[in-house]
Structures are given as structure tokens and as C-alpha cells.
Amino acid sequence: MQKWLAVLAIGIALDCRQSAQLIAQSPAGNPCQRPESGSIVPEPEDLRSQNGVLEATLTIHNVAAANGSTLYCYTDAFGHQSPNLRVAPGDLVILHLRNELTETALNAKPAQRHAHSGSQPAPDPCNSSVMSSVSTNLHFHGLTIPPVCHQDDVLKTSVQPGDAPFEYRFRIPGNEPPGLYWYHPHIHGFSKAQLLGGASGALIVEGIERAQKATAGLPERVFIIRDLDLLNPNAPPDPSEPKVPKFLVDRDGDAANTGTGFGKPAKDLSINYVPVPYPGYSPAMIEMKPGERQLWRVLNASAITYVNIEVLFNRAPQRLGLVAMDGVPLTHDTTHADLPGDSISWQTHLAIPPGARVEFIVNGPAEGQSGLLVTRSVDTGPGGENDPNRMLAKIVTSASATEPRSKLQASPEPLAPTTETWLGNVTPVRVRRLYFSEKLADPNDPTSAIEFYLTVDGQEPKMFDMSSGIPDIVAQQGTVEDWIIENRSSELHDFHIHQLHFLLLDYMGRPVNEHFLRDTVNVPYFNGHGLTYPGVRLRMDFRDPNTVGTFLYHCHILEHEDKGMMGSIRVDPAPDSADRVTALSIVKK
Ligand SMILES: [Cu+2]
């Protein structure tokens, strides 16, 4: 890989600056205009809460692109694409979601409907059964807010074009860990199309420097990696790449894993919407002051692509100081005596499955040096897509580099230690086993579609059914449970649950000793041998009253989720809780 990068790096230095263009030059008529490849990586606009309230309008658009794909984006009131929502714990968030999706932007594909709909008057968006290619809604990935309409429900909430602006109104919990979260649509059957087109944005709970004092005073950057349909699907691989002996496509027409780290990728990648297209991977450009130390917050908002990022100087991987995963500082376990307000895990590469986030300290190249931000190949298994080695951005230094728009507080007040018992020290009330599996729709026809399942062991594997009112799992608020998630298929899957973070206890049968929580985790593929399936053991936290309600868990490879790899859980109020009393009194009326 490194030889290959070196070859490409020679060409890059020559053409980066001349092709740089800023996103602000959007011509009228295309709200989702994308920068040219090779551009300077722009910063998303920041929408900040004021006096404890963040109120904004987000309009979702789609636009037909020249290569036959459909671009999606959110715009704020000023036309800025997919802004960062910046909030503090305890803030009130009020978002007005306007749906301006059109069927004509779907390149003449008729609007598909996933659920029964009929042609009756427009349904209440809170109880809509319409899930079509032009429906949308919002999910706030990682936040522990209630799974109810106008907050974070995606089971029934669906907003149609022509509906009045739909109001989201929720409070960021006072104990929400400070870090990087995100928003995206979650219409079952159409999530992949909308995210692949670019419908996603960052939500930052401010105050990471209060939990990780090493980040105090640092300039910060938000980088959103998205995937997109190949811009040059018919091009041969770059001649500098090693030859890939076999090339296959999967049932979606995407490049299948070559197992080599090279070859045509399943999807292209972009960084803050600057595309880095196959086959040349002409990188975007990140400017820093020489030797500058920054906090980088990186979200993998891809629909189906895994990344594994590295920063190279002179082809040598640099140490990256990981301070938070999935929005949770590594210092989260405050009962742990040897985490004195700083816990930095120095890594030379950081794997980020779709949906996950990493926040890390990076030291920029010295004066006269440059660096590369790359992703290394991820082995998705014989049944997975091809996620090869490729560049993302070139890091160039200049004393006059533009300062990042945001800087962390220089002298933060330390975050108060959590009063809640550390999740690792709570006894689970039960152990459940769930498993990912795949099956041909017609076992006698190897060309038939694949059905994707996420099954509670003992139940019949089935594709998730939005119209079923029966939850797959019932749990009780106030408890914690251990879930073993197995992978019985030949490709990597990416487990995610809404409304809560979990503690990764074991990975592939080996205990891990993590002092932070995640909301997304890889479950490695089954190689067809061995007596046990690969799996992870997670401690699921249902103690927070905001987890009461019905919500979803699924694979965050969105084509798997769209095709059934999802389940629902209902968390009932604790028997003696105030919530229960309220619920009963409402029923009695
Ligand atoms: Cu999956």
C-alpha cells in the first residue's frame, strides 16, 4: 500500500491547489452542489444554541446527478449544507424539518412504497405508515432521548413532501457525554439511498475538554466521511496498483471484497462532500499551521463503507491520540482510579464502522512537510463489499492556514463525575443471544435476492416488518442486560442500537477492558470453520428513563438494514416508577 501511495503522492502535489474550489460557489438550482475533487476540505457551518436553545430549520433536498445517482442534503435557512448542530448538555433543540424531496430527482425511478399507504388524505406524520422513497424523518444517532414522536421515533414518524414543517423538540440530557453525535434520515427500506446521497450531518455535544483536559484550547475540525456511487464506475484500476486476480460484483452490483486491499471499491468516498473518486483517488486538501495540534472529530456517515484511517508523514503512520469513541470520552468510567481526567489511547490507525465516530488529537506536519489522511483496506469477509486502501486528503502546512472555526475552551471547568454506578459494575438481569444471518430468498436459485436477518436466538429468523406491532425483545427500565451478538454469515456486520450506549465486554471471546461506551460495534464474519460463531458480548444499559418506549437495533450497513436486518425492543417503565404511575393514570382517563 505504501509504495502505491508514494507513487500517487507525486502527482497530487502538482494538481491540488489549482483544482481547489469552495462549496460556497453553489449555483442556484442545486442546493446539494458538491465541491470538485481535490478541493480544500470545507468546514460545515455551525448552528449553535443560544441561551440554552438551538432552533433551526432543516430542509432535505434531492437532486439528480449526472452519473445517474441522486444527491441528498439538508440545508439551513441560509442554504448551508448539512450544518453542524452544536449544543450543550441540558439544551433545548427545536428543529423544523421540511421535506422537499421530489420523485423527479430519483432519475425517473417511480417512488417506491415500502408499507401499505393507500391514497387517503395525508396521514399524521406521527402515525404514518407511508415509507416511500420521498418520505423522510430524523434520527439522532447516539443521543439518549425518548423514542417518541417529535423526539427520536423512527418506527412511525414519516414526513411526506408537501407536509407542513415537522417539529422536532427535545432536550439534550444533562448527563449526555460530550462528543460527536449525528443526524440522518431513518426510513426503513430507503435509508441507504438517502445516506448514500449525502443526507447526514454532525451534532456536537460541547464540552469534551471538560472530560479530556488534554484537548483544552485545541482548535477542532469536524470531518464527515460519506460514501457515494462510483463517479467513474467503468474505469480500470490505476496502473500503479497491484493487479487484483479476481473481480466480482455482489447482487447490488457493487464490487465484492477482493481480499487484497486493492481493486475497484464498492463505493467512492467523500470528506465533507469533497469526493475522492476511484481510480486515481485525487485527495482533498486539509490545511494546518506547521506543527499545529488539533482535535479531529471524524464521523463515518457512509451507507455501507467501513474505513480504517491513518495519518502518514513520509509514508510513516503517525500516532493519533484517541480521546473519545461514539461521542463518549475515554474517561467516562470515573470510578477508575487511574484515569485522572485524561485518558488518551495512542493509535496508528482507527477503524470506524459506518455510524461510528472517533475523536482524536493529531499533530500536524512540520514546516515544509506534508501528510496524508488515508483509509486502509477493511476485510469485510468473502460475502462483503470491497473497501480498499485509498487516500482521503493531503495535509498541507502553511503559516497563513485558515484557523478552524472552533476552538475548545482553554481553561474548562472539569466535568462533574457521574453519580451513576459504572455499567461494568452492574449485575445484568439476563443474558440474550442474537445473531446476524443471511439466506437466499429462493434456496434453489443462487441468483435470487438475499434476505438479511437479525434474530433473537430461539425465534424464527425473519426480515424486519415495520407493520408488526410486536417487539422482538421486551426489557425493563432500570435494568441492565448482557447481549451476545453473533455473526453466522460470511460478511462483516455492524451492530447499532438506538437510545443508548453499551459497554463492549468481550470481542471474539476475549475480554476487553474498556472504560468508555459505544453505540456501534463490528461483529466479524464467520469463515465457515470453527466450532463457534464469531461474536461480541455487550452490556446494554436500560437504566435511563429516556430509554422507555419502543425502538430499534440493526446492522448499520444500511443495505442490510433496509433489507430486513433489524429488530425492535420495547423497554417498559420500572414497576414502581413515576413514569408507570403517569402511564396508568392516562389509561384510566
Ligand atoms: Cu450488516
XYZ file of C-alpha atoms and ligand atoms in Angstrom:
590
model
C 0.000 0.000 0.000
C 2.677 2.470 0.970
C 4.583 2.107 -2.290
C 1.346 2.698 -4.106
C 0.594 5.790 -2.046
C 4.028 7.175 -2.720
C 3.536 6.853 -6.473
C 0.248 8.677 -6.312
C 1.512 11.332 -3.938
C 3.878 12.641 -6.599
C 1.010 13.583 -8.900
C -1.073 15.055 -6.128
C 1.304 17.783 -5.090
C 1.075 19.208 -8.587
C -2.656 19.478 -9.057
C -4.192 20.056 -5.621
C -4.213 23.781 -5.410
C -5.241 24.566 -8.928
C -8.402 22.462 -8.695
C -9.380 23.770 -5.273
C -12.860 25.220 -5.221
C -15.059 26.120 -2.329
C -18.505 24.844 -1.684
C -19.854 28.379 -1.322
C -19.970 28.746 -5.086
C -23.192 26.732 -5.360
C -25.085 27.819 -8.431
C -28.760 28.467 -7.913
C -30.960 25.466 -8.559
C -28.767 22.821 -6.943
C -28.994 23.036 -3.162
C -26.765 19.940 -2.876
C -23.899 21.248 -5.036
C -20.679 19.344 -4.278
C -17.102 20.621 -4.393
C -14.678 19.446 -7.079
C -12.344 16.620 -6.177
C -9.039 17.971 -4.912
C -10.731 20.916 -3.162
C -9.833 22.264 0.243
C -11.990 20.395 2.771
C -14.623 22.928 3.841
C -15.943 23.173 7.392
C -19.664 22.563 7.791
C -21.438 25.692 9.004
C -22.063 25.740 12.781
C -25.551 26.257 14.206
C -25.006 26.983 17.896
C -27.514 27.037 20.708
C -28.139 30.426 22.278
C -29.341 30.869 25.846
C -29.885 27.123 26.082
C -31.940 26.789 22.885
C -30.975 25.694 19.380
C -33.810 26.430 16.965
C -33.279 25.891 13.258
C -34.984 24.842 10.054
C -33.513 21.917 8.149
C -34.790 21.279 4.647
C -33.990 17.984 2.967
C -33.484 18.075 -0.800
C -32.632 15.607 -3.524
C -31.104 16.387 -6.889
C -30.442 14.150 -9.887
C -26.702 13.857 -10.537
C -25.071 13.491 -13.944
C -23.922 9.906 -13.265
C -27.470 8.702 -12.660
C -27.304 8.769 -8.873
C -29.315 11.078 -6.614
C -27.694 13.616 -4.302
C -29.324 14.406 -0.969
C -28.575 17.141 1.535
C -30.012 19.227 4.325
C -29.891 22.988 4.085
C -30.314 25.554 6.835
C -32.162 28.851 6.410
C -29.155 30.301 4.573
C -28.648 27.387 2.194
C -25.626 25.973 4.040
C -25.401 22.224 3.515
C -25.807 19.811 6.412
C -24.688 22.153 9.202
C -23.121 21.094 12.484
C -25.654 21.310 15.312
C -23.714 22.483 18.377
C -25.430 22.091 21.725
C -24.610 21.787 25.411
C -25.995 19.189 27.844
C -29.394 20.415 29.029
C -30.103 22.495 25.908
C -33.485 22.503 24.202
C -33.348 21.597 20.496
C -36.167 22.714 18.179
C -35.788 21.679 14.549
C -38.290 22.332 11.784
C -37.858 19.592 9.195
C -39.089 20.486 5.706
C -39.347 17.708 3.152
C -38.587 18.938 -0.354
C -37.762 15.526 -1.814
C -39.085 15.035 -5.331
C -39.737 11.955 -7.378
C -38.245 13.584 -10.467
C -34.840 13.713 -8.764
C -34.917 9.927 -8.497
C -33.890 9.678 -12.150
C -37.261 8.548 -13.391
C -37.440 5.712 -10.900
C -41.058 5.729 -9.714
C -41.415 6.389 -5.995
C -41.369 3.016 -4.301
C -43.521 2.439 -1.316
C -42.412 0.141 1.423
C -45.535 -0.119 3.502
C -49.245 -0.032 2.833
C -50.233 3.521 2.158
C -53.351 3.991 0.070
C -54.341 7.325 -1.356
C -56.329 8.678 1.567
C -55.744 12.184 2.968
C -52.226 12.889 4.198
C -51.621 10.827 7.332
C -50.458 12.278 10.628
C -46.636 12.228 10.385
C -46.548 10.774 13.911
C -48.568 7.727 12.868
C -47.732 7.483 9.236
C -47.432 4.089 7.652
C -46.081 5.689 4.486
C -42.441 4.841 3.980
C -41.626 5.754 0.399
C -38.525 6.932 -1.432
C -39.623 10.543 -0.889
C -40.581 10.115 2.786
C -38.132 11.241 5.429
C -37.625 11.719 9.154
C -34.727 12.309 11.551
C -32.788 10.014 13.840
C -30.336 11.479 16.343
C -27.685 8.778 16.431
C -26.189 8.233 19.873
C -28.377 10.553 21.939
C -30.260 9.098 24.896
C -33.511 10.942 24.190
C -37.002 9.396 24.254
C -38.102 7.245 21.279
C -41.346 9.169 20.848
C -42.777 11.308 18.075
C -41.210 14.775 17.750
C -38.108 13.446 19.569
C -36.385 10.292 18.294
C -39.043 7.932 16.950
C -38.396 6.387 13.535
C -40.839 3.467 13.703
C -43.923 5.513 12.861
C -42.716 9.032 12.189
C -42.588 9.787 8.468
C -42.839 13.194 6.838
C -44.046 13.469 3.249
C -43.333 16.150 0.627
C -45.980 18.819 0.971
C -46.440 18.256 4.716
C -46.140 21.311 6.923
C -42.671 21.695 8.507
C -42.412 18.942 11.092
C -41.211 19.969 14.519
C -38.597 18.070 16.487
C -38.391 19.307 20.070
C -36.207 17.593 22.651
C -33.778 18.307 25.433
C -30.173 17.140 25.362
C -29.885 15.163 28.613
C -27.827 16.887 31.288
C -25.695 13.748 31.563
C -25.165 13.200 27.813
C -21.427 12.587 27.363
C -19.750 15.438 25.435
C -18.669 14.469 21.945
C -19.675 13.792 18.365
C -23.181 12.559 17.513
C -25.083 12.866 14.236
C -28.422 13.155 12.489
C -29.728 11.299 9.462
C -32.999 10.007 7.992
C -34.230 6.555 9.030
C -36.959 5.486 6.613
C -36.901 1.685 6.542
C -36.245 0.474 3.004
C -34.804 3.825 1.879
C -32.106 4.635 4.440
C -29.281 3.512 2.178
C -30.375 5.688 -0.762
C -30.775 8.812 1.363
C -27.461 8.422 3.235
C -25.521 7.388 0.150
C -26.810 10.562 -1.462
C -25.423 12.617 1.431
C -28.275 13.121 3.919
C -26.351 13.350 7.188
C -24.819 15.921 9.492
C -22.929 16.238 12.761
C -24.368 17.044 16.180
C -21.782 18.055 18.745
C -22.434 17.982 22.468
C -19.952 20.594 23.596
C -17.555 20.196 26.492
C -15.198 17.353 25.569
C -12.346 19.445 27.019
C -14.121 19.249 30.396
C -13.731 15.452 30.295
C -10.404 15.251 28.472
C -8.203 18.092 29.672
C -5.508 17.324 27.076
C -7.886 18.726 24.473
C -8.323 22.088 26.251
C -7.586 25.040 23.994
C -7.194 22.946 20.831
C -8.616 24.080 17.503
C -11.101 21.461 16.304
C -12.198 20.127 12.949
C -15.259 18.065 12.046
C -14.711 15.605 9.196
C -17.643 13.642 7.803
C -16.736 10.690 5.602
C -19.610 9.687 3.329
C -19.807 7.108 0.576
C -21.385 7.633 -2.818
C -21.965 5.769 -6.057
C -18.770 5.471 -8.099
C -18.178 8.560 -10.237
C -16.082 6.502 -12.718
C -17.598 3.034 -12.461
C -16.152 1.742 -15.706
C -12.562 2.901 -15.232
C -9.824 0.285 -14.787
C -7.799 0.451 -11.564
C -4.843 2.816 -11.504
C -1.782 1.213 -13.187
C 0.272 1.832 -10.019
C -1.931 -0.582 -8.049
C -1.063 -4.258 -7.699
C -3.179 -6.352 -10.061
C -6.201 -7.973 -8.447
C -6.588 -11.560 -9.666
C -10.364 -11.810 -9.489
C -13.082 -9.238 -9.731
C -16.661 -9.994 -8.752
C -19.759 -7.944 -8.104
C -22.381 -8.642 -5.492
C -26.146 -8.698 -6.031
C -26.372 -4.926 -5.699
C -23.834 -4.517 -8.493
C -21.171 -3.359 -6.020
C -17.571 -4.571 -6.162
C -17.162 -7.610 -3.912
C -14.259 -7.907 -1.462
C -11.131 -8.853 -3.395
C -9.331 -9.819 -0.193
C -6.244 -7.931 -1.394
C -6.819 -4.356 -0.252
C -6.910 -3.200 -3.872
C -9.231 -3.137 -6.853
C -12.385 -1.205 -7.590
C -14.191 -0.113 -4.411
C -17.889 -0.777 -3.857
C -18.429 2.961 -3.369
C -16.450 6.158 -3.643
C -15.787 8.209 -0.528
C -16.020 11.922 0.164
C -14.780 14.051 3.038
C -17.091 16.955 3.934
C -18.614 16.362 0.491
C -15.282 16.668 -1.389
C -15.251 13.478 -3.483
C -12.117 11.314 -3.651
C -13.029 9.208 -6.659
C -11.735 5.891 -7.916
C -9.426 5.152 -9.710
C -6.927 7.981 -9.027
C -8.212 8.942 -5.541
C -7.095 12.534 -6.061
C -7.164 13.618 -2.422
C -8.983 16.541 -0.883
C -6.812 19.058 0.913
C -6.576 19.902 4.629
C -4.612 22.992 5.629
C -2.917 23.321 9.019
C -0.301 25.569 10.538
C 3.110 23.817 10.777
C 3.239 21.507 13.788
C -0.233 22.572 14.898
C -2.066 20.307 17.343
C -5.784 19.899 16.643
C -8.737 17.804 17.781
C -10.220 15.947 14.829
C -13.768 14.664 15.155
C -14.379 12.061 12.445
C -17.768 10.555 11.634
C -18.200 7.678 9.218
C -21.625 8.558 7.771
C -21.231 6.023 4.955
C -24.187 3.891 3.983
C -22.144 0.721 3.501
C -18.398 1.511 3.653
C -16.020 0.711 6.505
C -12.984 2.906 6.952
C -9.777 2.461 8.902
C -7.986 5.788 8.955
C -4.289 6.567 9.205
C -2.280 9.767 9.035
C 1.028 9.299 7.199
C 4.055 11.597 7.175
C 6.697 10.431 4.689
C 4.764 7.180 4.414
C 5.112 6.520 8.167
C 1.876 6.151 10.182
C 1.632 8.816 12.893
C 0.326 8.314 16.408
C -3.224 9.598 16.834
C -4.387 10.391 20.367
C -7.864 8.849 20.610
C -9.901 10.699 23.279
C -13.486 9.597 22.518
C -15.441 6.874 20.695
C -19.055 7.214 19.585
C -19.387 10.504 21.457
C -18.125 9.120 24.776
C -14.820 10.333 26.252
C -12.408 7.548 27.195
C -12.543 8.934 30.741
C -16.234 8.052 31.085
C -15.666 5.431 33.789
C -14.915 7.862 36.590
C -14.738 5.072 39.154
C -11.497 4.009 37.580
C -8.714 5.448 39.707
C -6.011 5.600 37.048
C -7.949 7.852 34.678
C -7.097 11.253 36.163
C -9.086 13.457 33.794
C -7.120 12.332 30.776
C -7.184 9.048 29.008
C -5.594 9.084 25.621
C -5.154 5.935 23.615
C -2.354 6.467 21.104
C -3.048 4.514 17.931
C -1.561 4.425 14.453
C -4.890 3.568 12.837
C -8.522 3.963 13.832
C -11.234 1.663 12.461
C -14.585 3.412 12.027
C -17.557 1.248 11.052
C -20.487 3.035 9.405
C -22.267 5.117 12.047
C -19.310 5.256 14.447
C -17.229 8.275 15.456
C -13.667 8.777 16.657
C -12.265 11.949 18.195
C -8.513 12.240 18.403
C -5.585 14.589 18.827
C -3.434 14.999 15.752
C -0.109 16.798 15.493
C 0.242 18.448 12.107
C 3.272 18.067 9.837
C 6.272 20.302 10.459
C 7.002 23.293 8.247
C 7.817 22.164 4.710
C 6.386 18.678 5.300
C 3.052 17.331 4.224
C 0.945 14.404 5.306
C -1.768 12.129 4.011
C -5.049 11.091 5.589
C -5.791 7.638 4.173
C -8.082 4.725 4.849
C -6.638 1.255 4.938
C -8.483 -1.684 3.491
C -11.071 -3.380 5.716
C -11.612 -7.131 5.374
C -15.384 -7.393 5.115
C -15.292 -11.149 4.522
C -15.936 -13.252 1.411
C -19.562 -12.042 1.325
C -18.723 -8.371 1.845
C -18.026 -5.359 -0.348
C -14.618 -4.131 -1.440
C -13.306 -1.390 0.864
C -9.738 -0.981 -0.437
C -6.769 1.166 0.589
C -7.184 4.717 -0.657
C -6.341 8.293 0.060
C -8.777 10.786 1.542
C -6.881 14.037 1.966
C -3.489 15.595 1.693
C -2.440 17.604 4.762
C -0.515 20.724 3.767
C 1.056 23.226 6.124
C 1.218 26.959 5.828
C 1.830 29.661 8.423
C -1.142 31.507 6.926
C -3.509 28.490 7.012
C -7.059 29.473 7.954
C -7.762 28.811 11.608
C -10.503 26.244 12.268
C -13.736 27.996 13.173
C -13.991 26.377 16.594
C -11.581 26.143 19.457
C -12.092 24.251 22.706
C -12.094 26.213 25.960
C -8.589 26.827 27.271
C -9.460 26.582 30.995
C -12.507 24.357 31.230
C -14.264 23.518 34.429
C -13.831 19.742 34.883
C -16.961 17.720 34.255
C -18.578 16.531 37.483
C -18.061 12.787 37.962
C -21.130 10.760 37.117
C -23.161 9.626 40.112
C -24.403 6.534 38.324
C -22.756 3.176 39.022
C -20.306 2.273 36.271
C -22.085 -0.043 33.815
C -19.322 -2.625 34.144
C -20.139 -2.965 37.849
C -23.885 -3.565 37.483
C -25.157 -7.155 37.518
C -27.160 -7.959 34.391
C -30.656 -9.330 34.943
C -30.373 -11.695 31.967
C -28.276 -12.767 29.000
C -29.733 -12.775 25.498
C -28.167 -14.153 22.347
C -28.845 -12.539 18.974
C -27.354 -13.399 15.621
C -26.849 -11.930 12.171
C -27.610 -14.298 9.297
C -28.383 -14.202 5.590
C -30.365 -16.513 3.353
C -31.257 -16.774 -0.326
C -34.909 -15.862 -0.860
C -35.124 -18.995 -3.018
C -32.647 -21.605 -1.748
C -32.787 -23.352 -5.142
C -31.899 -20.201 -7.073
C -28.396 -18.878 -6.376
C -29.256 -15.671 -8.261
C -32.259 -14.871 -6.057
C -32.169 -11.954 -3.614
C -30.520 -12.294 -0.219
C -32.658 -11.786 2.838
C -30.967 -10.299 5.895
C -31.912 -11.216 9.452
C -31.038 -10.144 12.978
C -32.659 -12.768 15.169
C -33.081 -13.345 18.880
C -31.846 -16.931 19.404
C -34.836 -19.224 19.677
C -37.090 -17.089 17.471
C -37.716 -17.717 13.766
C -35.354 -15.691 11.519
C -37.387 -13.129 9.548
C -36.893 -9.848 7.789
C -37.906 -6.907 9.956
C -41.539 -5.932 9.438
C -42.383 -2.279 10.107
C -46.087 -3.074 10.311
C -45.683 -5.612 13.121
C -46.634 -4.095 16.448
C -44.928 -6.919 18.363
C -41.475 -6.124 19.714
C -38.767 -8.761 19.306
C -37.430 -8.025 22.784
C -39.082 -6.659 25.923
C -36.847 -5.227 28.621
C -37.449 -3.215 31.759
C -36.224 0.255 32.515
C -33.874 0.319 35.478
C -32.136 -2.914 34.489
C -29.080 -3.866 32.501
C -28.722 -6.949 30.305
C -25.861 -8.752 28.590
C -26.358 -9.393 24.899
C -24.181 -11.761 22.907
C -24.306 -10.772 19.248
C -23.085 -13.489 16.865
C -22.356 -13.355 13.181
C -23.387 -16.523 11.344
C -22.841 -15.024 7.891
C -19.806 -14.661 5.645
C -19.621 -10.861 5.844
C -18.846 -8.269 8.465
C -21.850 -6.651 10.190
C -22.090 -3.536 12.289
C -24.419 -3.694 15.322
C -26.117 -0.460 16.438
C -28.917 0.246 18.915
C -30.865 3.480 19.253
C -31.378 5.459 22.517
C -28.422 4.078 24.473
C -24.744 3.326 24.693
C -23.412 -0.094 25.673
C -20.218 -1.473 27.152
C -18.209 -3.859 24.976
C -17.260 -6.678 27.374
C -15.858 -9.387 25.081
C -14.725 -9.311 21.481
C -14.378 -12.675 19.718
C -14.400 -14.453 23.068
C -11.687 -12.312 24.619
C -12.477 -9.873 27.434
C -11.746 -6.226 26.646
C -11.253 -3.699 29.372
C -12.879 -0.534 28.068
C -13.613 2.493 30.261
C -15.988 4.102 27.790
C -19.190 3.185 25.965
C -20.104 2.686 22.331
C -23.273 2.720 20.265
C -21.900 0.841 17.252
C -19.652 -2.223 17.076
C -18.277 -4.554 14.408
C -19.171 -8.233 14.567
C -16.626 -10.173 12.455
C -17.733 -12.642 9.793
C -17.893 -16.432 10.098
C -15.278 -18.135 7.951
C -17.198 -21.399 7.702
C -14.821 -23.226 10.034
C -14.575 -23.382 13.788
C -16.953 -24.677 16.402
C -18.352 -21.324 17.467
C -19.543 -18.275 15.623
C -17.619 -15.013 15.995
C -19.333 -12.630 18.355
C -19.269 -9.824 20.856
C -20.704 -9.538 24.348
C -22.312 -6.204 25.202
C -23.744 -4.823 28.426
C -26.919 -2.974 27.475
C -27.960 -0.099 29.713
C -31.708 0.396 30.223
C -31.350 2.415 33.423
C -32.100 5.796 31.897
C -35.843 6.686 31.930
C -35.372 8.088 28.409
C -34.994 4.509 27.143
C -38.664 3.767 27.929
C -40.583 3.071 24.720
C -40.148 1.057 21.542
C -37.071 1.498 19.405
C -34.721 -0.281 17.027
C -31.450 -2.159 16.828
C -29.962 -3.081 13.472
C -26.946 -3.536 11.264
C -25.626 -0.093 10.285
C -24.692 -1.356 6.823
C -27.825 0.296 5.550
C -28.499 -2.032 2.639
C -28.657 -4.796 5.238
C -30.964 -2.752 7.459
C -33.198 -1.815 4.525
C -33.454 -5.497 3.557
C -34.501 -6.696 6.971
C -31.504 -6.856 9.344
C -33.255 -5.048 12.191
C -35.258 -5.773 15.318
C -37.363 -3.811 17.778
C -37.206 -3.605 21.542
C -39.813 -2.288 23.944
C -38.471 -1.003 27.242
C -41.239 -0.968 29.831
C -41.203 1.504 32.712
C -39.902 0.175 36.009
C -42.870 -1.160 38.022
C -42.577 1.455 40.749
C -41.522 4.413 38.637
C -43.321 7.722 38.318
C -43.495 7.039 34.599
C -45.558 3.958 35.292
C -47.960 5.902 37.514
C -48.364 8.543 34.818
C -48.918 5.932 32.158
C -51.609 4.238 34.247
C -53.406 7.474 35.058
C -53.527 8.330 31.362
C -55.013 4.914 30.615
C -57.686 5.390 33.328
C -58.825 8.678 31.829
Cu -24.770 -5.929 8.053
